[in-house]
XYZ file of N, CA and C in Angstrom:
501
model
N 0.686 -1.253 -0.225
C 0.579 0.099 -0.097
C 0.896 1.270 -0.152
N 2.086 0.951 0.413
C 2.733 2.912 0.558
C 3.329 3.209 -0.152
N 4.211 1.486 -0.721
C 4.941 1.641 -2.797
C 3.244 1.892 -3.047
N 2.227 1.701 -3.862
C 0.919 2.339 -4.407
C 1.775 4.153 -4.216
N 0.444 4.339 -3.286
C 0.463 6.095 -2.416
C 1.475 6.896 -3.037
N 2.743 5.930 -2.950
C 3.998 6.453 -3.335
C 3.997 6.811 -4.406
N 3.782 6.039 -5.584
C 4.677 6.083 -6.882
C 3.338 6.815 -6.946
N 1.354 7.317 -6.195
C 0.444 8.556 -6.821
C 1.194 10.290 -6.421
N 1.467 9.902 -5.377
C 2.216 11.077 -5.421
C 2.823 11.974 -6.011
N 4.355 10.507 -6.582
C 5.303 11.328 -7.264
C 4.110 11.791 -8.553
N 3.716 10.662 -8.925
C 3.118 11.184 -10.500
C 1.891 12.928 -10.454
N 1.478 12.212 -8.975
C 0.312 13.518 -8.888
C 1.175 14.988 -8.735
N 2.341 14.782 -8.421
C 3.379 16.405 -9.107
C 4.092 16.513 -9.484
N 4.506 16.020 -10.576
C 5.309 15.608 -11.697
C 3.555 16.539 -12.669
N 2.542 15.740 -12.725
C 1.525 16.426 -12.759
C 1.142 18.052 -13.105
N 1.273 18.159 -11.785
C 1.310 19.615 -11.145
C 2.623 20.436 -11.772
N 4.024 20.079 -12.279
C 4.647 20.792 -12.534
C 4.412 20.758 -13.822
N 3.704 19.379 -14.600
C 3.770 20.604 -15.959
C 3.200 21.180 -16.305
N 1.745 21.587 -15.036
C 0.858 21.907 -16.241
C 1.300 23.380 -15.104
N 1.846 23.546 -14.548
C 2.619 24.862 -14.110
C 3.525 25.695 -15.034
N 4.570 24.678 -15.277
C 5.186 24.606 -17.411
C 4.389 25.192 -17.760
N 3.765 24.389 -18.006
C 2.733 24.714 -19.734
C 2.574 26.518 -19.282
N 2.148 26.822 -18.129
C 1.349 27.537 -17.752
C 2.686 29.405 -17.426
N 2.925 28.857 -17.820
C 4.785 29.613 -17.741
C 4.798 29.469 -16.341
N 4.147 29.480 -15.363
C 5.598 29.347 -13.737
C 6.170 28.200 -13.895
N 7.336 29.220 -12.666
C 8.561 28.372 -12.382
C 8.173 26.985 -11.776
N 8.496 26.290 -12.673
C 8.942 24.711 -11.314
C 10.228 24.617 -10.693
N 9.442 23.637 -9.308
C 10.331 23.623 -8.828
C 11.308 22.206 -8.776
N 12.079 22.243 -9.164
C 12.952 20.417 -9.443
C 14.758 21.525 -8.876
N 15.247 20.195 -9.110
C 16.386 20.253 -8.579
C 17.439 20.911 -9.953
N 17.522 22.296 -9.673
C 18.363 23.024 -10.181
C 19.616 22.619 -10.447
N 20.022 22.927 -12.324
C 21.223 23.324 -12.909
C 22.301 24.220 -12.415
N 23.250 24.159 -12.297
C 23.767 25.242 -11.700
C 23.619 26.864 -11.814
N 23.178 26.934 -12.829
C 22.648 28.474 -13.744
C 21.314 28.611 -13.178
N 20.479 27.719 -13.074
C 19.611 28.249 -12.133
C 19.866 28.430 -10.926
N 18.822 29.635 -10.059
C 17.637 29.352 -8.741
C 17.267 28.798 -8.912
N 16.754 28.034 -7.293
C 15.498 27.773 -7.739
C 14.070 28.020 -8.373
N 13.714 29.871 -7.835
C 13.251 30.117 -8.745
C 13.090 30.200 -10.524
N 13.888 29.938 -10.490
C 13.749 29.348 -12.461
C 14.486 30.364 -13.044
N 15.852 31.955 -11.962
C 15.778 32.871 -12.549
C 17.620 32.686 -13.254
N 18.071 33.444 -13.450
C 19.771 32.929 -13.850
C 20.564 33.283 -13.360
N 21.670 32.507 -12.768
C 22.372 33.385 -11.545
C 23.620 34.046 -12.377
N 23.423 35.808 -12.904
C 23.802 35.768 -13.801
C 25.951 35.665 -13.529
N 26.506 35.752 -12.224
C 27.879 35.290 -11.852
C 28.239 33.484 -12.553
N 27.395 32.996 -13.131
C 27.091 31.046 -13.819
C 27.317 31.636 -14.884
N 26.228 32.536 -16.436
C 26.131 32.315 -16.180
C 27.077 32.203 -17.958
N 27.995 33.413 -17.873
C 28.695 33.600 -18.322
C 29.765 31.562 -18.701
N 30.050 31.883 -18.076
C 30.530 30.544 -17.799
C 30.399 28.615 -18.343
N 28.443 28.983 -18.408
C 28.200 27.466 -19.232
C 27.826 28.196 -20.684
N 27.742 29.657 -21.361
C 27.816 30.283 -22.748
C 28.742 29.259 -23.156
N 30.310 29.692 -22.742
C 31.467 29.525 -22.804
C 31.920 27.945 -22.634
N 31.285 26.764 -21.600
C 30.917 25.502 -22.060
C 30.753 25.335 -22.859
N 29.351 25.735 -23.480
C 29.450 24.965 -24.677
C 29.545 25.089 -25.984
N 30.264 26.297 -26.018
C 31.042 26.513 -27.049
C 32.657 26.164 -26.934
N 33.150 25.689 -25.864
C 34.333 24.445 -25.473
C 34.099 23.120 -26.473
N 33.190 23.493 -25.936
C 33.217 21.649 -25.744
C 32.524 21.056 -27.457
N 31.336 23.011 -28.437
C 31.469 22.619 -29.416
C 33.084 22.986 -30.795
N 33.744 23.849 -29.514
C 34.989 23.919 -30.745
C 36.052 22.420 -30.297
N 35.295 21.365 -29.731
C 36.167 20.246 -29.414
C 37.328 19.713 -28.131
N 36.687 21.311 -27.139
C 37.527 20.677 -25.872
C 36.907 19.504 -25.086
N 37.465 19.039 -24.572
C 37.168 18.034 -23.827
C 35.716 18.053 -22.642
N 35.625 16.876 -21.624
C 34.494 17.541 -20.872
C 35.864 17.768 -19.943
N 36.577 16.530 -19.381
C 37.699 16.810 -18.483
C 38.082 18.299 -19.082
N 38.685 18.178 -19.078
C 39.513 19.102 -20.143
C 38.758 21.132 -19.409
N 37.247 21.219 -20.157
C 36.380 22.477 -19.210
C 36.091 22.105 -17.913
N 36.111 20.552 -17.186
C 35.932 21.086 -15.359
C 37.263 21.762 -15.224
N 37.954 20.777 -15.941
C 39.944 21.495 -14.768
C 39.487 23.071 -15.401
N 39.452 23.682 -16.326
C 39.684 25.121 -16.600
C 37.832 25.744 -15.471
N 37.064 25.281 -15.520
C 36.162 25.965 -14.746
C 36.388 26.207 -12.255
N 36.973 25.029 -12.687
C 37.644 24.734 -10.876
C 38.596 25.148 -11.393
N 39.123 26.178 -11.894
C 40.592 27.021 -11.950
C 39.515 28.804 -11.429
N 38.733 28.588 -11.883
C 38.047 30.504 -10.968
C 37.976 30.957 -10.609
N 37.020 29.912 -9.665
C 37.605 30.037 -8.127
C 36.718 30.020 -7.648
N 35.278 30.231 -8.981
C 33.144 29.931 -8.302
C 32.884 29.153 -7.453
N 32.865 29.639 -6.480
C 32.080 27.963 -5.815
C 31.012 27.079 -6.141
N 30.618 27.476 -7.266
C 28.862 26.666 -8.289
C 29.917 25.320 -8.587
N 32.174 25.295 -9.801
C 32.564 24.876 -9.575
C 33.278 24.107 -9.283
N 33.772 25.126 -7.544
C 34.304 23.810 -6.681
C 34.522 22.388 -7.013
N 33.653 21.645 -7.290
C 33.468 19.658 -7.369
C 33.130 19.804 -8.889
N 33.444 20.237 -9.766
C 33.010 20.314 -10.915
C 33.972 18.852 -11.772
N 33.202 18.257 -12.817
C 33.608 16.970 -13.099
C 33.377 16.977 -14.068
N 34.350 15.700 -15.015
C 33.679 15.822 -15.931
C 32.771 15.288 -16.565
N 32.188 14.854 -16.335
C 30.712 14.096 -16.544
C 29.656 14.439 -15.911
N 30.573 15.905 -15.654
C 28.782 17.132 -15.006
C 28.434 17.929 -16.098
N 30.017 18.358 -16.140
C 29.849 19.083 -17.726
C 29.128 18.177 -19.279
N 28.830 16.729 -18.809
C 27.942 16.312 -19.729
C 26.744 16.187 -19.141
N 26.254 16.831 -18.369
C 24.711 16.443 -18.114
C 24.531 18.104 -18.229
N 24.879 19.065 -18.744
C 24.764 19.880 -18.370
C 24.433 20.300 -20.122
N 25.377 19.720 -20.785
C 25.632 19.920 -22.411
C 24.112 19.009 -22.269
N 23.141 18.196 -21.967
C 22.485 17.460 -22.258
C 20.858 17.896 -21.360
N 21.166 19.161 -21.150
C 19.673 19.585 -20.046
C 18.996 20.288 -21.027
N 18.130 19.772 -20.651
C 17.063 21.846 -22.079
C 16.515 22.620 -21.406
N 17.144 22.420 -20.487
C 16.580 23.695 -19.318
C 17.922 24.895 -19.697
N 18.874 25.042 -20.530
C 20.180 25.945 -21.332
C 18.976 26.211 -22.535
N 17.583 26.133 -23.180
C 17.361 26.482 -24.340
C 16.394 27.068 -23.068
N 16.140 27.470 -21.766
C 14.606 26.825 -21.568
C 13.621 26.156 -21.638
N 14.009 25.016 -20.959
C 12.976 23.737 -21.951
C 13.196 23.138 -20.184
N 11.696 22.502 -20.347
C 11.325 21.593 -19.613
C 11.338 20.411 -19.778
N 11.357 19.421 -18.661
C 10.985 17.838 -19.363
C 10.754 17.067 -17.806
N 10.116 17.091 -17.254
C 10.220 16.085 -15.991
C 10.725 14.491 -16.324
N 9.818 14.242 -17.680
C 10.958 11.981 -17.421
C 10.604 12.227 -18.992
N 11.266 11.336 -20.041
C 11.334 10.884 -20.740
C 9.782 10.371 -21.644
N 9.013 10.769 -20.592
C 7.650 9.536 -21.106
C 6.950 10.506 -21.779
N 7.178 12.137 -21.104
C 6.334 13.502 -21.541
C 6.912 14.267 -22.089
N 6.743 15.359 -23.280
C 8.132 15.818 -24.069
C 7.847 17.474 -23.247
N 8.482 17.536 -24.099
C 9.571 19.589 -23.344
C 8.506 19.883 -23.513
N 8.499 20.491 -22.439
C 7.813 22.164 -21.990
C 8.220 23.594 -22.400
N 8.407 23.734 -23.977
C 9.464 24.412 -24.030
C 9.056 26.267 -23.058
N 10.186 27.341 -22.954
C 9.281 28.542 -22.338
C 9.314 28.635 -20.905
N 9.454 27.448 -20.179
C 10.183 27.510 -18.532
C 11.000 28.781 -18.314
N 11.976 28.314 -18.832
C 13.327 29.732 -18.735
C 13.983 30.115 -18.868
N 14.342 31.576 -18.544
C 14.699 32.392 -19.854
C 15.732 31.707 -20.702
N 16.569 31.602 -22.392
C 16.939 30.736 -22.576
C 18.299 30.916 -22.122
N 19.537 30.454 -22.267
C 20.303 30.778 -21.920
C 21.435 30.803 -23.043
N 21.144 29.650 -24.282
C 21.777 29.254 -24.947
C 20.210 29.475 -26.764
N 21.222 29.543 -27.612
C 20.160 29.037 -28.538
C 20.173 27.132 -28.546
N 18.679 26.876 -29.645
C 18.606 26.394 -29.537
C 19.380 25.187 -30.827
N 20.161 26.178 -31.802
C 20.939 25.748 -33.162
C 22.955 25.226 -31.726
N 23.352 25.918 -30.607
C 24.095 25.608 -30.420
C 23.933 24.396 -29.828
N 23.103 24.598 -28.888
C 22.436 22.789 -27.873
C 21.964 21.379 -29.260
N 22.321 22.448 -30.508
C 21.870 20.966 -30.999
C 23.588 20.653 -31.911
N 24.168 21.826 -31.933
C 25.295 21.196 -32.352
C 26.035 20.835 -31.122
N 25.633 21.092 -30.411
C 26.731 20.096 -28.672
C 26.318 18.887 -28.640
N 25.129 18.594 -29.186
C 24.594 17.211 -28.772
C 24.966 16.132 -29.690
N 25.247 17.390 -31.311
C 25.899 16.235 -32.863
C 27.513 15.764 -33.002
N 28.218 16.996 -31.744
C 29.492 17.024 -31.072
C 29.616 15.530 -29.992
N 28.730 15.623 -28.897
C 28.362 14.815 -28.210
C 28.274 13.004 -28.816
N 26.672 12.881 -29.364
C 26.912 11.783 -30.463
C 28.425 11.580 -30.800
N 29.103 12.799 -32.086
C 30.287 11.742 -32.031
C 31.697 11.143 -32.714
N 31.776 12.079 -30.823
C 32.373 11.862 -29.849
C 31.928 9.912 -29.024
N 31.555 9.461 -29.226
C 30.644 8.052 -28.612
C 31.245 6.995 -28.539
N 31.483 6.414 -28.403
C 33.058 5.561 -29.983
C 32.223 3.461 -28.899
N 32.244 2.998 -29.722
C 31.628 1.829 -29.607
C 32.837 0.857 -28.190
N 32.459 0.055 -27.627
C 33.144 -0.643 -27.197
C 34.181 -1.911 -27.788
N 35.458 -1.960 -26.300
C 35.895 -2.672 -26.812
C 35.519 -4.027 -27.812
N 35.537 -4.739 -28.893
C 35.329 -5.825 -28.412
C 36.591 -6.934 -28.749
N 36.409 -7.945 -28.251
C 38.067 -8.764 -28.205
C 38.403 -10.030 -29.395
N 39.360 -10.237 -29.403
C 39.252 -11.538 -30.928
C 39.576 -12.390 -29.721
N 38.924 -13.898 -30.380
C 39.521 -15.349 -29.624
C 41.074 -14.746 -30.136
N 42.298 -15.452 -29.498
C 43.129 -16.274 -30.131
C 42.970 -17.585 -30.748
N 41.977 -18.674 -30.692
C 42.396 -19.707 -30.695
C 40.870 -19.300 -32.110
N 41.045 -19.682 -33.395
C 39.836 -20.128 -34.365
C 38.534 -20.454 -34.179
N 39.017 -21.286 -33.514
C 37.056 -22.484 -33.492
C 36.836 -22.423 -31.506
N 37.115 -21.481 -31.235
C 35.673 -20.843 -29.588
C 34.668 -20.466 -30.239
N 33.869 -20.855 -29.258
C 32.389 -21.074 -30.211
C 31.911 -21.606 -30.935
N 32.432 -22.113 -31.999
C 32.183 -22.715 -32.765
C 31.829 -24.884 -32.527
N 32.911 -24.649 -31.625
C 32.197 -25.587 -31.592
C 32.171 -25.981 -30.029
N 30.555 -27.106 -29.506
C 29.940 -27.413 -28.858
C 30.158 -28.590 -27.753
N 29.929 -28.432 -26.921
C 30.373 -29.684 -26.232
C 28.931 -31.160 -26.213
N 29.547 -32.255 -26.700
C 28.806 -33.077 -27.413
C 27.910 -33.729 -26.445
N 28.780 -33.234 -25.342
C 27.541 -33.652 -24.077
C 25.765 -32.568 -22.948
N 26.168 -31.584 -23.272
C 25.954 -30.763 -22.645
C 25.263 -29.192 -23.014
N 25.977 -29.696 -24.407
C 25.403 -28.133 -26.001
C 26.024 -26.852 -25.674
N 27.461 -27.305 -24.304
C 27.336 -25.473 -24.326
C 29.036 -25.074 -25.109
N 28.972 -24.357 -25.130
C 30.516 -23.766 -25.997
C 31.407 -24.087 -25.527
N 32.047 -24.143 -26.187
C 33.520 -25.303 -26.097
C 34.580 -24.434 -26.013
N 35.948 -23.697 -24.747
C 36.102 -22.292 -24.119
C 38.058 -23.052 -23.968
N 38.751 -22.487 -24.344
C 39.783 -23.038 -24.451
C 40.905 -21.309 -23.216
N 40.570 -21.702 -22.731
C 41.584 -20.844 -21.153
C 43.639 -21.210 -20.343
N 43.267 -20.248 -19.829
C 45.074 -20.545 -20.204
C 45.154 -19.623 -18.347
N 46.428 -20.876 -18.430
C 46.777 -20.431 -16.901
C 48.216 -21.364 -16.445
N 49.059 -19.895 -16.182
C 50.458 -20.138 -15.879
C 50.944 -20.242 -16.874
N 50.053 -20.034 -18.181
C 50.951 -20.241 -20.025
C 50.814 -21.460 -20.431
N 49.932 -22.156 -20.114
C 49.221 -23.147 -20.090
C 47.387 -24.009 -20.950
N 47.623 -24.279 -21.958
C 45.525 -24.165 -21.972
C 45.521 -25.551 -21.225
N 44.747 -24.472 -20.798
C 43.761 -25.644 -19.753
C 41.959 -25.015 -20.915
N 41.376 -26.843 -20.270
C 39.964 -27.136 -22.040
C 39.164 -27.383 -20.293
């Protein structure tokens, strides 16, 4: 019963937030570093976040950007790391939109935009281009994965222990 009640309360809370966002009212939320809790910009931070987008689009890495931000001495950037920069780049609040969760469409013009949609899309494209595929390993024995055990049907695999082949 508790879980169901909690789920209903959270759902109602998000529905209330969506309604407020559509009406142009401030939405209470965990805010990104450049926004106050009422949705207004922090002027001493905004120029640095705009620079974050510019640097990222021009090819600087997230960790390099985080190092530069920490070096500014601004308290909001004291614990900035590369993954934090990545979250800022993906946060649609930078273009003034709000999206409570992935199941609902974004609601535009909830906040004052900090950057243009074009800049946001350029950063998104840069991020997609920078993605790498996980490392794939090739087996040292070309028969591995092709031979099956006649008894149990499992793949036959070769293991090395202390430099000796173990079956």
